[in-house]
PDB file of C-alpha atoms in Angstrom:
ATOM      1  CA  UNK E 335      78.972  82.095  97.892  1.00  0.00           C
ATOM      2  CA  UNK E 336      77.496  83.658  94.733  1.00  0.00           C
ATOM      3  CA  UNK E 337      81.225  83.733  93.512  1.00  0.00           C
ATOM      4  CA  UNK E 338      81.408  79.900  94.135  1.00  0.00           C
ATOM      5  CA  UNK E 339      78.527  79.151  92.388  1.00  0.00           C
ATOM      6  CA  UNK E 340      79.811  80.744  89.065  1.00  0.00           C
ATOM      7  CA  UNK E 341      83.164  79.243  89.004  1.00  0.00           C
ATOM      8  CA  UNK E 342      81.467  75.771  89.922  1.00  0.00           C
ATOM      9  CA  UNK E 343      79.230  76.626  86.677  1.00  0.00           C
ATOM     10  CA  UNK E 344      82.028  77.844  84.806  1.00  0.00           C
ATOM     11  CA  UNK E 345      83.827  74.414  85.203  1.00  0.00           C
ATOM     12  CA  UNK E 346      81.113  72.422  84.572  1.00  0.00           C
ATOM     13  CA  UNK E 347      80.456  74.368  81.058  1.00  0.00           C
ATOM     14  CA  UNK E 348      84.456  74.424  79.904  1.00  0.00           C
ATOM     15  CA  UNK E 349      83.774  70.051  80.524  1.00  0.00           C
ATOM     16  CA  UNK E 350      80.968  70.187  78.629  1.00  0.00           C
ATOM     17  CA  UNK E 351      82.442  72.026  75.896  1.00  0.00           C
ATOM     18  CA  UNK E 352      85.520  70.023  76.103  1.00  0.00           C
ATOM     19  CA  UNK E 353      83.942  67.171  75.719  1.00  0.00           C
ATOM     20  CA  UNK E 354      81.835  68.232  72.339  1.00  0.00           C
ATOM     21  CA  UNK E 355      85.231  69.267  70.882  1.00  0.00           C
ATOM     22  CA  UNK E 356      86.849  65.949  71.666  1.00  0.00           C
ATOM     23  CA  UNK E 357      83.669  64.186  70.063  1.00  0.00           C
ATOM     24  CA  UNK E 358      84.111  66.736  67.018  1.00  0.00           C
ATOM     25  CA  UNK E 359      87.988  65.375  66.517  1.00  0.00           C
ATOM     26  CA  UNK E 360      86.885  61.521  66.924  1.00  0.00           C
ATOM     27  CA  UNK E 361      83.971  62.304  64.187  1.00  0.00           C
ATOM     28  CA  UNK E 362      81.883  61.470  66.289  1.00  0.00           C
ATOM     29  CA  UNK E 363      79.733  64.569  66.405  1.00  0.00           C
ATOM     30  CA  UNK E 364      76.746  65.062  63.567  1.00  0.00           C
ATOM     31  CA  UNK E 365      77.654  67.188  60.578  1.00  0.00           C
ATOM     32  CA  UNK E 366      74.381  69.193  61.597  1.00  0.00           C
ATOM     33  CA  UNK E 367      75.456  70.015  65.084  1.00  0.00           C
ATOM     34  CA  UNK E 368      78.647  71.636  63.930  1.00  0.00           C
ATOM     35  CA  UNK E 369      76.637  73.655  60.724  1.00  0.00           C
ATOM     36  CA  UNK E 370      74.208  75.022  63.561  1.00  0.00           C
ATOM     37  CA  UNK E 371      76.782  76.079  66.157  1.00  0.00           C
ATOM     38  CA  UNK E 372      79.061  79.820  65.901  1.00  0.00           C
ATOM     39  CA  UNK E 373      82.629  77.728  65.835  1.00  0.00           C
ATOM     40  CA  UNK E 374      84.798  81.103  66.443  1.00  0.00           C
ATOM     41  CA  UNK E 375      83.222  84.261  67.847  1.00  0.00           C
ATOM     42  CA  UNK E 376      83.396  87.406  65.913  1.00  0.00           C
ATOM     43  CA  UNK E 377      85.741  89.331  68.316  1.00  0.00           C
ATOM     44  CA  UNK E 378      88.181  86.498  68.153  1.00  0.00           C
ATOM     45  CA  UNK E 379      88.089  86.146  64.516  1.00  0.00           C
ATOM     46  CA  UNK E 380      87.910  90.416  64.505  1.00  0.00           C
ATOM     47  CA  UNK E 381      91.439  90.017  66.463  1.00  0.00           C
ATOM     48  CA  UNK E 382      92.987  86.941  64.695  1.00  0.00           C
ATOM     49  CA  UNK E 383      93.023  89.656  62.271  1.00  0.00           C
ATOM     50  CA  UNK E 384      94.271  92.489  62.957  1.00  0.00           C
ATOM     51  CA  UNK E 385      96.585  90.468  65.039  1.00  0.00           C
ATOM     52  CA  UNK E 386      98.065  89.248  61.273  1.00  0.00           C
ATOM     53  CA  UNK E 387      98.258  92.535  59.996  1.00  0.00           C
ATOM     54  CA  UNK E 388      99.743  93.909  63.109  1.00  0.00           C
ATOM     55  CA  UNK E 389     102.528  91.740  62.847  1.00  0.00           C
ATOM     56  CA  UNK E 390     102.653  91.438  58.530  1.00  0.00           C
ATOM     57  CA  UNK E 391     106.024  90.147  56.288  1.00  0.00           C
ATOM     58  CA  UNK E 392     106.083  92.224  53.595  1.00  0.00           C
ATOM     59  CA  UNK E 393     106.233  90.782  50.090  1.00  0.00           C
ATOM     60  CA  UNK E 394     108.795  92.536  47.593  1.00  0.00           C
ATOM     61  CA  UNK E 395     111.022  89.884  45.763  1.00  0.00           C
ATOM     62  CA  UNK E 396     110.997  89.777  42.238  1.00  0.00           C
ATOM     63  CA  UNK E 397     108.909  87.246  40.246  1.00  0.00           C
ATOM     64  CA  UNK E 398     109.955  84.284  38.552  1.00  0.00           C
ATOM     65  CA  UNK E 399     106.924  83.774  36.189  1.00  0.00           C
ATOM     66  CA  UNK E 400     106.733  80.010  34.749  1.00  0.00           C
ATOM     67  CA  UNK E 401     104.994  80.611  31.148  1.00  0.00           C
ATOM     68  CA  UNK E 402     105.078  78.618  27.796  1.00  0.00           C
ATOM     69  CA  UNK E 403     101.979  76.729  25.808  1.00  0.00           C
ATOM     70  CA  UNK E 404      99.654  74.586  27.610  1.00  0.00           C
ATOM     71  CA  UNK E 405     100.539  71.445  28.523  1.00  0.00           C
ATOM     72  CA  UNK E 406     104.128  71.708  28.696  1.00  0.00           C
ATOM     73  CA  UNK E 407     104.866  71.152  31.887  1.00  0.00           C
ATOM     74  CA  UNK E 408     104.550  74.320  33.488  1.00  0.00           C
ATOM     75  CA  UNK E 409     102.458  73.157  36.435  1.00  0.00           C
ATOM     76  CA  UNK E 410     105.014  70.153  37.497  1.00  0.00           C
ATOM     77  CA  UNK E 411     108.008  72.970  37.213  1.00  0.00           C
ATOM     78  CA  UNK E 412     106.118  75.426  39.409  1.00  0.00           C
ATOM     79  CA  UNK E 413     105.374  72.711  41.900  1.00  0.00           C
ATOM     80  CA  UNK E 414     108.995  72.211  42.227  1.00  0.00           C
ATOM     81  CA  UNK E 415     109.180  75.491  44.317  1.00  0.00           C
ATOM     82  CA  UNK E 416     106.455  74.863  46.821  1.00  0.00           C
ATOM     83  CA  UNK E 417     107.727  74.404  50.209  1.00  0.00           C
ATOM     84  CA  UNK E 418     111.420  75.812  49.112  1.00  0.00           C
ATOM     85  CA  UNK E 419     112.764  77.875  52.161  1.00  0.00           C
ATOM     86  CA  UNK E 420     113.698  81.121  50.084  1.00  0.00           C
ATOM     87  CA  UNK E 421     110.608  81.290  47.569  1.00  0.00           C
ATOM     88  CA  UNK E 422     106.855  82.416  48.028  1.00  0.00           C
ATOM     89  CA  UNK E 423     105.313  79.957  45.843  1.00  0.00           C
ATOM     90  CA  UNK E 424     102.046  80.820  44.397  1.00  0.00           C
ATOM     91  CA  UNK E 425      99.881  77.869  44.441  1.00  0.00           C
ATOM     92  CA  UNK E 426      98.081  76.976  41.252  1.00  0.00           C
ATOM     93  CA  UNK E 427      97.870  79.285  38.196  1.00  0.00           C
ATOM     94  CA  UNK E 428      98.300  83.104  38.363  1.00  0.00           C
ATOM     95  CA  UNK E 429      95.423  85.061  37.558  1.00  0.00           C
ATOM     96  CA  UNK E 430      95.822  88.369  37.919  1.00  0.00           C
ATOM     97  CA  UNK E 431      95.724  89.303  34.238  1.00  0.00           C
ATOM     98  CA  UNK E 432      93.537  91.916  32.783  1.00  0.00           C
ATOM     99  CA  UNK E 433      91.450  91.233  31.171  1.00  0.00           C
ATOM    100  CA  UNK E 434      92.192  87.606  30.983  1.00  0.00           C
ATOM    101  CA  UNK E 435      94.892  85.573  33.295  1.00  0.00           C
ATOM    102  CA  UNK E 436      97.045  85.123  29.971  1.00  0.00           C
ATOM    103  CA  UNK E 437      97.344  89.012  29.877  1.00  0.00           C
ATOM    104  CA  UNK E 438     100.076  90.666  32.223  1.00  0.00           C
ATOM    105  CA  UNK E 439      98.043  93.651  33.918  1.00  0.00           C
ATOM    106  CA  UNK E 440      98.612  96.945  32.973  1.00  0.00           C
ATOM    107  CA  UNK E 441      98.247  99.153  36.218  1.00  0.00           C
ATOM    108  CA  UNK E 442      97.645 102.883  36.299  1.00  0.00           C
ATOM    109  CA  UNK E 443      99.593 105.040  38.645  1.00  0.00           C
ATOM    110  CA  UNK E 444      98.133 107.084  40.073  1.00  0.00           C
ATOM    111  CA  UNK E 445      95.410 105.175  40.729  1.00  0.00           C
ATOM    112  CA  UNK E 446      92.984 103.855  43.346  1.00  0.00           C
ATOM    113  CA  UNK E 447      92.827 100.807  45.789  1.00  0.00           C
ATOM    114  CA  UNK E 448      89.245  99.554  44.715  1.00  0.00           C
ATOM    115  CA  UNK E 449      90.710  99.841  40.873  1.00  0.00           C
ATOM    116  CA  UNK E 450      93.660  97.806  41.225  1.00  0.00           C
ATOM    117  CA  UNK E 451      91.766  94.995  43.682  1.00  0.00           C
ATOM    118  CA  UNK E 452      88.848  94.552  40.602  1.00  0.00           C
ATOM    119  CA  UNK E 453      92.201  93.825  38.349  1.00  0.00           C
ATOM    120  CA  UNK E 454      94.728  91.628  40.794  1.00  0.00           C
ATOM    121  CA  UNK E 455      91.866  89.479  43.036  1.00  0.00           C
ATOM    122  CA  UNK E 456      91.831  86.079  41.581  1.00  0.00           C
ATOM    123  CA  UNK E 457      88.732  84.480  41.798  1.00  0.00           C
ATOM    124  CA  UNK E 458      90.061  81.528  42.122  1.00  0.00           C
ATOM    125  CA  UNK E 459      91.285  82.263  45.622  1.00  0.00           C
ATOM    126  CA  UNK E 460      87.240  82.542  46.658  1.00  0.00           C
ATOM    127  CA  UNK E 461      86.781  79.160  45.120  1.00  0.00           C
ATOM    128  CA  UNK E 462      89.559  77.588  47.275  1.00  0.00           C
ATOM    129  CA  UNK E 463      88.482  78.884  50.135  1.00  0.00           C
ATOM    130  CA  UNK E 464      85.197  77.941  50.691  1.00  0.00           C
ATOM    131  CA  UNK E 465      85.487  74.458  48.741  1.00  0.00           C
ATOM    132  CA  UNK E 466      89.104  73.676  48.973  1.00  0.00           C
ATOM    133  CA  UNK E 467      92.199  73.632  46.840  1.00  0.00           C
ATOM    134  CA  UNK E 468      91.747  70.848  43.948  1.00  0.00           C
ATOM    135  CA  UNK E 469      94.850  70.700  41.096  1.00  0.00           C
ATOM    136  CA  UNK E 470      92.076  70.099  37.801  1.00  0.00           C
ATOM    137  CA  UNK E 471      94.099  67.048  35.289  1.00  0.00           C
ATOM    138  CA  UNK E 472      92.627  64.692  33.042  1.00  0.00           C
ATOM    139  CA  UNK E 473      93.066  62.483  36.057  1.00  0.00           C
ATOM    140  CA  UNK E 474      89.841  63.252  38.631  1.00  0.00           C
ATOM    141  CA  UNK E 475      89.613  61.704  41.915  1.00  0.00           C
ATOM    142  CA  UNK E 476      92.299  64.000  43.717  1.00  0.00           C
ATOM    143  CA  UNK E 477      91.560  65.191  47.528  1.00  0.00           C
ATOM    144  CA  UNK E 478      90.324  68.872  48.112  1.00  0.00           C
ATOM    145  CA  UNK E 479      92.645  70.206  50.471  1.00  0.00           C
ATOM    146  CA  UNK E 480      91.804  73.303  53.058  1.00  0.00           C
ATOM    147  CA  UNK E 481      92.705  76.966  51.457  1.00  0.00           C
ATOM    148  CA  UNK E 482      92.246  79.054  54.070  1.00  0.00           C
ATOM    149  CA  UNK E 483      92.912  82.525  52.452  1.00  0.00           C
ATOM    150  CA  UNK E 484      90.102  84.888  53.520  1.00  0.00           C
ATOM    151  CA  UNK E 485      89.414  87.701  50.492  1.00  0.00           C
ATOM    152  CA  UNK E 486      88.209  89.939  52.805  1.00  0.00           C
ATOM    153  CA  UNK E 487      91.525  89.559  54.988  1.00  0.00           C
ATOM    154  CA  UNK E 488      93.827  90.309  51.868  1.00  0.00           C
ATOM    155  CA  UNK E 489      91.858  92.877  50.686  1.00  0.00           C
ATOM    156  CA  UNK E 490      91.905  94.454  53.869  1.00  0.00           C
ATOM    157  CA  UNK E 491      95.712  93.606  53.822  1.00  0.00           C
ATOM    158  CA  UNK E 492      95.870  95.540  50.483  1.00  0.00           C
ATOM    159  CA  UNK E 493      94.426  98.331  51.479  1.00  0.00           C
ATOM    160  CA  UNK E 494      96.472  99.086  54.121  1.00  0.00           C
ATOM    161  CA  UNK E 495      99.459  98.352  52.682  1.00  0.00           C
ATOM    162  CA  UNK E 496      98.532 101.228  49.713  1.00  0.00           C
ATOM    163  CA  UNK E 497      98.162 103.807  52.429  1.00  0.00           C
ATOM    164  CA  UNK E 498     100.976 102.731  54.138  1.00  0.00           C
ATOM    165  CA  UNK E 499     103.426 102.849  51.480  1.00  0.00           C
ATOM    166  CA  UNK E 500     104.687 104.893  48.783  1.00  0.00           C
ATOM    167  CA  UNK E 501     103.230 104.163  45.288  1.00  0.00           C
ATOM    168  CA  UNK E 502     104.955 105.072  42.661  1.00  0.00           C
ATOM    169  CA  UNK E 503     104.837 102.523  40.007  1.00  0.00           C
ATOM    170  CA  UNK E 504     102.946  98.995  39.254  1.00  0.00           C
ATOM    171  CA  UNK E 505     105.557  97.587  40.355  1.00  0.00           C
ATOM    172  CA  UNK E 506     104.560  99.038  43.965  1.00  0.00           C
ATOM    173  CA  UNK E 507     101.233  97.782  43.977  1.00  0.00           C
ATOM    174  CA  UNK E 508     102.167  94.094  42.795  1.00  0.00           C
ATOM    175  CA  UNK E 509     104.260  94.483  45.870  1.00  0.00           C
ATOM    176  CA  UNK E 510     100.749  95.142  47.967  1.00  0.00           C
ATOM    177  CA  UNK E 511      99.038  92.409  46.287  1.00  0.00           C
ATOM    178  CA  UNK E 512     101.579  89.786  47.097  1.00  0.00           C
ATOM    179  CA  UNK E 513     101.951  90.907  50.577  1.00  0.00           C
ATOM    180  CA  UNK E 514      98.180  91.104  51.028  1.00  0.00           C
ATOM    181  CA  UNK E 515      98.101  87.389  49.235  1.00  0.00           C
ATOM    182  CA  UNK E 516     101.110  85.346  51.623  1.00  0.00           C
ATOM    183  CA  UNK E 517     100.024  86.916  54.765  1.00  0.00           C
ATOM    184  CA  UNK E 518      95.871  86.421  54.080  1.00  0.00           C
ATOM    185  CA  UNK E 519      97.144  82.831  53.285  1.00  0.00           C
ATOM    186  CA  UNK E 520      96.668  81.737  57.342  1.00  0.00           C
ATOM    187  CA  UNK E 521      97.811  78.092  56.671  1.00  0.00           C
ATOM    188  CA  UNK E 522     100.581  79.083  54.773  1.00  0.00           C
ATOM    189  CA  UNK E 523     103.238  77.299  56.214  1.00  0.00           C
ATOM    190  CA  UNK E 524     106.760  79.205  54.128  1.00  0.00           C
ATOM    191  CA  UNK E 525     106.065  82.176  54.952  1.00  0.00           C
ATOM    192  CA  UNK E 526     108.591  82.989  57.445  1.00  0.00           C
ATOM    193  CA  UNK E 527     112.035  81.430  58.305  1.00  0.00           C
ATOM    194  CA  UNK E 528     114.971  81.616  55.422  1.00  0.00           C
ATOM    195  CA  UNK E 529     115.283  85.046  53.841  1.00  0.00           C
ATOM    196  CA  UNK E 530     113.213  84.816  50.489  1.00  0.00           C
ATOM    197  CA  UNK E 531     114.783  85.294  47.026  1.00  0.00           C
ATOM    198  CA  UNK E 532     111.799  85.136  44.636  1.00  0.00           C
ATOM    199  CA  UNK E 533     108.063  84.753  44.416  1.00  0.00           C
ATOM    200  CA  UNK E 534     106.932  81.714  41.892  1.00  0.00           C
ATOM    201  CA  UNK E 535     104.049  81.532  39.859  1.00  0.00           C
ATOM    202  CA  UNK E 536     102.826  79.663  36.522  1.00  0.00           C
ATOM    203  CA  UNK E 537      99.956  80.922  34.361  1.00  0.00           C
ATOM    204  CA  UNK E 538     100.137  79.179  30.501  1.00  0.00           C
ATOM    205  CA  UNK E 539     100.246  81.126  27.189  1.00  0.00           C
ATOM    206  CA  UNK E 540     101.210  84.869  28.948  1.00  0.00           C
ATOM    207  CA  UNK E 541     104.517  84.228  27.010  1.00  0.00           C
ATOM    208  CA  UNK E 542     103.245  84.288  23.668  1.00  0.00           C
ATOM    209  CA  UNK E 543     101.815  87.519  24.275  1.00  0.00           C
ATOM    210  CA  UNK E 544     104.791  90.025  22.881  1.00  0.00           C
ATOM    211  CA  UNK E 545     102.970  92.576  24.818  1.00  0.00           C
ATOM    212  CA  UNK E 546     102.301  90.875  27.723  1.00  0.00           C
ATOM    213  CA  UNK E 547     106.624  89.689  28.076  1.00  0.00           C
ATOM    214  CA  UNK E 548     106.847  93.343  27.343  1.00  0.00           C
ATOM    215  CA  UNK E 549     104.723  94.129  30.456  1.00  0.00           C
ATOM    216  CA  UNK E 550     105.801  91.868  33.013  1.00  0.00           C
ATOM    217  CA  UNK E 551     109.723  92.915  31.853  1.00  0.00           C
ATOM    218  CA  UNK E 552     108.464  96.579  32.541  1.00  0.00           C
ATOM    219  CA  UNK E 553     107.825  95.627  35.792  1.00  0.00           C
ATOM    220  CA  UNK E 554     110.267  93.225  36.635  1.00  0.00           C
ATOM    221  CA  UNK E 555     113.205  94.449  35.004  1.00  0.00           C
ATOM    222  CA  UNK E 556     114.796  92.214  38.298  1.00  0.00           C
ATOM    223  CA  UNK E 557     112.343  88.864  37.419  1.00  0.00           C
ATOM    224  CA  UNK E 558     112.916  86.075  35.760  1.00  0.00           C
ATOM    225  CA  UNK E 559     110.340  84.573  32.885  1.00  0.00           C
ATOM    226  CA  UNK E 560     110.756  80.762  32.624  1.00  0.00           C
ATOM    227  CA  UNK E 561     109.380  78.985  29.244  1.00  0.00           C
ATOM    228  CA  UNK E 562     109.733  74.784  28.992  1.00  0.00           C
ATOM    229  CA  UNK E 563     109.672  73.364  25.606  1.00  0.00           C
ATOM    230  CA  UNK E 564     108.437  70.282  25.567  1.00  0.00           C
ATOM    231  CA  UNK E 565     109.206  67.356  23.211  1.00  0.00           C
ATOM    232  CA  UNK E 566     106.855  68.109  20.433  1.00  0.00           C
ATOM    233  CA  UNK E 567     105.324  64.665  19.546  1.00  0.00           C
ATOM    234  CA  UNK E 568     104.557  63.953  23.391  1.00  0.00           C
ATOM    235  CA  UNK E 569     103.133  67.771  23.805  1.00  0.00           C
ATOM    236  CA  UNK E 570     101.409  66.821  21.259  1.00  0.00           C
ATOM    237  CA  UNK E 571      99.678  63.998  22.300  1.00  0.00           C
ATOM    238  CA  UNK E 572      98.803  65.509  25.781  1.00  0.00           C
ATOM    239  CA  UNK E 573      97.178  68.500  24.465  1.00  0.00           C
ATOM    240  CA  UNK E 574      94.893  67.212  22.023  1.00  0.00           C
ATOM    241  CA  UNK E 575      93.855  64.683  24.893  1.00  0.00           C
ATOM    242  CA  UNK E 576      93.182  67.687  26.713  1.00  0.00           C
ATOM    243  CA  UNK E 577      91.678  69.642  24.565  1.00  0.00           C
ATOM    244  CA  UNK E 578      90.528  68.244  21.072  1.00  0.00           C
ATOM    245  CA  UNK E 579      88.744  71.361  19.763  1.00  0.00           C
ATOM    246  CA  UNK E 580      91.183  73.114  20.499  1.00  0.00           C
ATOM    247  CA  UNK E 581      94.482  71.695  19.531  1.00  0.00           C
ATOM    248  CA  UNK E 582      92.761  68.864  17.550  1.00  0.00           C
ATOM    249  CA  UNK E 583      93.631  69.798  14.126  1.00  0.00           C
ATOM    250  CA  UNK E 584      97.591  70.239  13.336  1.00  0.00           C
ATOM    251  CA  UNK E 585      98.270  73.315  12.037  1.00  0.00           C
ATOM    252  CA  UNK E 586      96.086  74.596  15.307  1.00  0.00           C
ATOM    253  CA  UNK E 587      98.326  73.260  17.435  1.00  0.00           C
ATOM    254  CA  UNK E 588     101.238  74.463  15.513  1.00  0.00           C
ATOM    255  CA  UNK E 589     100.350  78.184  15.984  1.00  0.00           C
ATOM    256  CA  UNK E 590     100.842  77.668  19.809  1.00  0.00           C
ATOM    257  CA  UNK E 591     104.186  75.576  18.958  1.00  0.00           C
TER     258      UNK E 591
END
């Protein structure tokens, strides 16, 4: 009878619950209901997880890095790759530089885990994930849209892919990072299907760095580094909109031509 009892309760609490979550798709459910209530428990969130590195797609194509001067078009090429079957497209601008995104990393080897994470985590990714991805233009008014890459998932990812693997070489622990960043990336909907050729990313100015092409050619002797050279009178125009101080004055704006 007791048994009866809880199963009758049981029912009458999965309707109940049902019908909140229904309400909660129809927004029709107060925004303070849903900031007061646990929406996933810890144990299921403990196991989504470990479930995703249990089950992880390792990341170790060479890089084709999109770099040239600011406003060149860099952003609209790099865009061109998201979605593609056979790349890992990096969303936004790379920023992984040291100590600056513009500045291709130099990585010790040997070396440790907590080292290497202080140099590679991008910021950024923190940002998107608790506000939402937002491409910044002189144009404002575009949607966030959900990033849901946990840091603490990829740099638990990372961490485990350094003791799991040899590492001999930078090279080695870019291949952690990017594993650590497409698999911590839950809603990232390329990352498995067609056999991938490349990982694509765009971060301005790294190019006009001689050491910095130096460093990413060290480590990708396989990549590719991808420059677009924009007409000069409408680069022109677009980066002084963008940035007056900056590449106001002529001859300014010539150094980075």
């Amino acid at each position: 009878m007791g048994s009866s009892k809880w199963v009758a309760t049981a029912r009458k609490g999965a309707r109940n619950l049902g019908k909140w979550f229904w309400r909660v798709l129809k927004g029709k459910t107060p925004r303070h209901e849903l900031e007061g209530r646990c929406l996933i428990a810890a144990d299921e969130a403990e196991h989504l997880a470990r479930q995703r590195i249990a089950f992880l797609t390792p990341i170790q194509e060479p890089l084709l890095l999109i770099s040239q001067a600011p406003r060149s078009g860099g952003t609209f090429l790099s865009q061109l790759f998201d979605g593609h079957p056979q790349c890992h497209a990096h969303p936004g601008e790379l920023d992984i530089g040291h100590p600056d995104k513009t500045t291709w990393p130099r990585l010790s080897v040997p070396g440790s885990a907590a080292e290497w994470w202080e140099i590679l985590f991008e910021t950024d990714s923190l940002q998107f994930f608790l506000k939402g991805y937002k491409k910044s233009g002189l144009q404002g008014g575009e949607a966030r849209l959900p990033f849901l890459l946990a840091p603490s998932l990829q740099r638990a990812i990372f961490e485990e892919q350094l003791r799991s693997r040899t590492v001999a070489s930078p090279r080695d622990v870019l291949n952690c990072y990017w594993t650590s960043y497409f698999n911590a990336w839950l809603d990232n909907q390329n990352l498995l299907g067609f056999h991938k050729k490349w990982v694509t990313a765009f971060v301005p100015r790294l190019m006009l760095c001689e050491n910095s092409v130096a460093g990413f050619c060290s480590d990708y002797p396989d990549g590719f580094l991808a420059s677009v050279i924009r007409d000069p009178r409408s680069w022109y125009a677009s980066a002084r909109r963008w940035s007056p101080e900056e590449f106001g004055p002529l001859e300014s704006a010539l150094e980075h031509w």
